[in-house]
Short mmCIF file of C-alpha atoms and ligand atoms in Angstrom, two decimals:
data_model
loop_
_atom_site.label_atom_id
_atom_site.label_comp_id
_atom_site.label_asym_id
_atom_site.label_seq_id
_atom_site.Cartn_x
_atom_site.Cartn_y
_atom_site.Cartn_z
CA MET A 1 58.10 99.94 -80.94
CA SER A 2 58.27 97.63 -83.89
CA LEU A 3 57.62 94.03 -84.76
CA LEU A 4 60.75 92.01 -85.46
CA PRO A 5 60.80 89.17 -88.01
CA VAL A 6 61.01 85.81 -86.26
CA ALA A 7 63.81 83.44 -87.33
CA LEU A 8 62.54 80.12 -88.63
CA TYR A 9 63.70 76.53 -88.37
CA GLY A 10 66.75 76.28 -90.64
CA ASP A 11 68.00 79.79 -89.88
CA LYS A 12 71.63 79.66 -88.72
CA ILE A 13 71.10 82.14 -85.87
CA LEU A 14 68.90 79.58 -84.10
CA ARG A 15 71.87 77.21 -83.88
CA LYS A 16 74.27 79.79 -82.50
CA LYS A 17 75.21 79.91 -78.83
CA VAL A 18 74.60 83.57 -78.12
CA THR A 19 76.89 86.12 -76.47
CA LYS A 20 76.63 87.23 -72.84
CA VAL A 21 75.14 90.68 -72.21
CA LYS A 22 77.79 92.98 -70.70
CA GLU A 23 75.78 96.19 -70.36
CA ILE A 24 72.22 97.34 -70.75
CA ASP A 25 72.33 100.18 -73.24
CA VAL A 26 69.57 102.01 -75.10
CA GLU A 27 69.72 99.48 -77.95
CA THR A 28 69.24 96.57 -75.56
CA ILE A 29 66.19 98.21 -73.99
CA LYS A 30 64.76 98.84 -77.47
CA LEU A 31 65.40 95.21 -78.39
CA ILE A 32 63.58 94.01 -75.25
CA THR A 33 60.61 96.32 -75.94
CA ASP A 34 60.42 95.10 -79.55
CA MET A 35 60.75 91.49 -78.41
CA PHE A 36 57.74 91.90 -76.11
CA GLU A 37 55.69 93.38 -78.94
CA THR A 38 56.80 90.61 -81.33
CA MET A 39 56.01 87.86 -78.79
CA HIS A 40 52.58 89.24 -77.88
CA ASN A 41 51.67 89.84 -81.53
CA ALA A 42 52.33 86.15 -82.26
CA TYR A 43 50.54 84.97 -79.08
CA GLY A 44 53.81 83.54 -77.79
CA ILE A 45 54.54 82.88 -74.12
CA GLY A 46 58.32 83.00 -74.47
CA LEU A 47 60.88 84.43 -76.88
CA ALA A 48 64.67 84.21 -77.04
CA ALA A 49 66.83 87.00 -78.53
CA ASN A 50 68.32 84.81 -81.26
CA GLN A 51 64.77 84.10 -82.47
CA VAL A 52 64.72 87.73 -83.63
CA GLY A 53 68.27 87.60 -84.91
CA ALA A 54 69.94 89.21 -81.88
CA ASP A 55 73.19 87.74 -80.58
CA LYS A 56 72.40 88.37 -76.92
CA THR A 57 71.74 86.12 -73.93
CA ILE A 58 68.22 87.38 -73.24
CA PHE A 59 64.83 85.73 -73.17
CA LEU A 60 61.32 86.80 -72.24
CA VAL A 61 58.59 84.82 -70.51
CA ASP A 62 54.97 85.86 -70.20
CA ILE A 63 52.53 83.15 -69.22
CA SER A 64 50.05 85.56 -67.58
CA GLU A 65 47.43 84.91 -70.28
CA MET A 66 47.40 81.19 -69.52
CA GLU A 67 44.69 79.71 -67.32
CA GLY A 68 45.70 79.58 -63.68
CA GLU A 69 48.90 81.59 -64.31
CA GLU A 70 47.37 85.09 -64.13
CA ASP A 71 49.54 85.98 -61.11
CA LYS A 72 52.79 85.41 -63.05
CA LYS A 73 54.28 88.69 -64.21
CA PRO A 74 56.06 89.05 -67.57
CA MET A 75 59.79 88.58 -67.06
CA VAL A 76 62.96 89.68 -68.83
CA ILE A 77 65.73 87.15 -68.21
CA ILE A 78 69.29 88.27 -68.92
CA ASN A 79 72.40 86.05 -68.73
CA PRO A 80 70.50 83.08 -67.27
CA LYS A 81 72.09 80.00 -65.76
CA ILE A 82 70.15 76.94 -64.65
CA ILE A 83 71.87 76.00 -61.40
CA ASN A 84 69.58 73.16 -60.39
CA ARG A 85 67.26 70.73 -62.17
CA SER A 86 64.83 68.47 -60.32
CA ASP A 87 65.30 64.71 -60.61
CA GLU A 88 61.58 64.49 -61.19
CA THR A 89 60.76 64.85 -64.88
CA ILE A 90 57.53 65.50 -66.73
CA ILE A 91 56.30 65.27 -70.30
CA MET A 92 54.62 68.39 -71.72
CA GLU A 93 53.66 69.37 -75.24
CA GLU A 94 55.70 72.23 -76.68
CA GLY A 95 55.50 74.53 -79.67
CA CYS A 96 57.75 77.32 -80.87
CA LEU A 97 57.30 80.59 -82.78
CA SER A 98 60.30 79.58 -84.93
CA ILE A 99 58.65 76.25 -85.78
CA PRO A 100 55.02 77.23 -86.58
CA GLU A 101 52.27 74.58 -86.56
CA VAL A 102 54.60 71.91 -85.15
CA ARG A 103 54.03 70.53 -81.66
CA GLY A 104 55.55 67.67 -79.74
CA ASP A 105 55.93 66.06 -76.34
CA VAL A 106 59.19 66.81 -74.57
CA LEU A 107 60.50 65.24 -71.36
CA ARG A 108 62.18 67.74 -69.05
CA PRO A 109 62.87 68.28 -65.34
CA LYS A 110 59.69 69.35 -63.53
CA SER A 111 61.32 72.26 -61.72
CA ILE A 112 64.51 74.29 -62.00
CA THR A 113 66.45 76.96 -60.15
CA LEU A 114 67.49 79.79 -62.42
CA GLU A 115 69.98 82.57 -61.79
CA TYR A 116 69.65 85.63 -63.99
CA GLN A 117 69.96 89.41 -64.20
CA ASP A 118 67.15 91.90 -64.73
CA THR A 119 67.17 95.08 -66.84
CA ASP A 120 68.92 96.94 -64.00
CA PHE A 121 71.57 94.20 -64.09
CA LYS A 122 70.48 93.11 -60.60
CA LYS A 123 71.02 89.42 -59.88
CA HIS A 124 68.11 87.14 -59.00
CA LYS A 125 67.58 83.50 -58.20
CA ILE A 126 64.19 81.92 -58.84
CA LYS A 127 62.81 78.44 -58.31
CA ALA A 128 60.32 77.71 -61.07
CA ASP A 129 57.86 74.88 -61.42
CA GLY A 130 55.11 73.83 -63.83
CA LEU A 131 54.55 75.86 -67.00
CA LEU A 132 57.00 78.59 -65.94
CA ALA A 133 59.83 76.05 -65.55
CA ARG A 134 58.87 74.55 -68.90
CA VAL A 135 58.97 77.84 -70.82
CA MET A 136 62.21 78.87 -69.12
CA GLN A 137 63.93 75.62 -70.11
CA HIS A 138 62.67 75.91 -73.70
CA GLU A 139 63.96 79.50 -73.98
CA TYR A 140 67.21 78.70 -72.18
CA ASP A 141 67.82 75.98 -74.76
CA HIS A 142 67.28 78.50 -77.59
CA LEU A 143 70.19 80.55 -76.24
CA GLN A 144 72.40 77.42 -76.49
CA GLY A 145 71.25 76.74 -80.07
CA ILE A 146 68.92 73.88 -79.05
CA LEU A 147 65.35 73.53 -80.35
CA PHE A 148 62.58 71.45 -78.80
CA THR A 149 62.41 69.30 -81.93
CA ASP A 150 65.94 68.08 -81.06
CA LEU A 151 64.54 66.62 -77.84
CA VAL A 152 61.43 64.72 -78.98
CA ALA A 153 61.27 60.92 -79.22
CA ASP A 154 62.87 59.28 -82.27
CA ASP A 155 59.59 58.23 -83.89
CA LEU A 156 58.27 61.79 -83.71
CA LYS A 157 61.57 63.12 -85.05
CA LYS A 158 61.01 61.02 -88.17
CA LYS A 159 57.44 62.29 -88.55
CA LEU A 160 58.58 65.89 -88.18
CA LYS A 161 61.18 65.75 -90.94
CA LYS A 162 58.73 66.81 -93.64
CA PRO A 163 56.99 69.66 -91.78
CA LEU A 164 60.39 70.95 -90.65
CA ASN A 165 61.69 70.92 -94.21
CA ASN A 166 58.59 72.80 -95.32
CA ILE A 167 59.31 75.52 -92.78
CA LYS A 168 62.96 75.65 -93.90
CA ARG A 169 61.82 76.17 -97.47
CA ARG A 170 59.12 78.68 -96.42
CA LYS A 171 56.44 76.46 -97.87
CA VAL A 172 54.00 77.28 -95.09
CA GLU A 173 51.82 80.26 -94.25
CA PHE A 174 52.97 82.44 -91.38
CA GLU A 175 50.69 84.56 -89.26
CA TYR A 176 53.39 86.95 -88.09
CA PRO A 177 56.48 88.54 -89.69
CA THR A 178 59.24 85.99 -90.22
CA SER A 179 62.78 85.97 -91.59
CA THR A 180 63.25 85.56 -95.31
CA SER A 181 66.77 84.13 -95.34
CA VAL A 182 68.60 81.37 -93.46
CA ASP A 183 71.43 83.87 -93.04
CA TYR A 184 69.13 86.19 -91.12
CA GLN A 185 71.24 88.46 -88.95
CA LEU A 186 69.67 91.47 -87.33
CA ILE A 187 72.33 92.56 -84.85
ZN1 LIG B 1 60.93 78.30 -79.16
#
């Protein structure tokens, strides 16, 4: 297992719509294992493949360390599709391993229905609510090249310009391995 450098705000890979996974080979399993280690090392609760430079439609969710969520098992989500979004929306504060130290309120549907495949390529459908639905939507967006800072209110967007530029220019301290170039491409 190894820690993978996390792509940072400004890295082109974060703006790329990633490619569908067609087969689960040894490399894909290694990527998933390394992604789990990378996410846990950074105390993250979700991680998308393009955040570690991989052009694959995969994300991880593990909210089991969060209060009241201990029963939620870590999940590997491959080729996800959100097939339903609740009309009811909710504001929750979000952060992102690719945008360290920055947080912001984001309005999103309260619950979703997600179709995905697991590491055996078996299809599943899950209805998620609360924090799980929140993390899944955040990670799903990553795979489409969307970041949570794109979705915050206009006044916050203005306030975030400077901290985001600082991340782009690597003018901040990082507590986990990060990419060193905006052209970061791992796979
Ligand atoms: Zn994120």
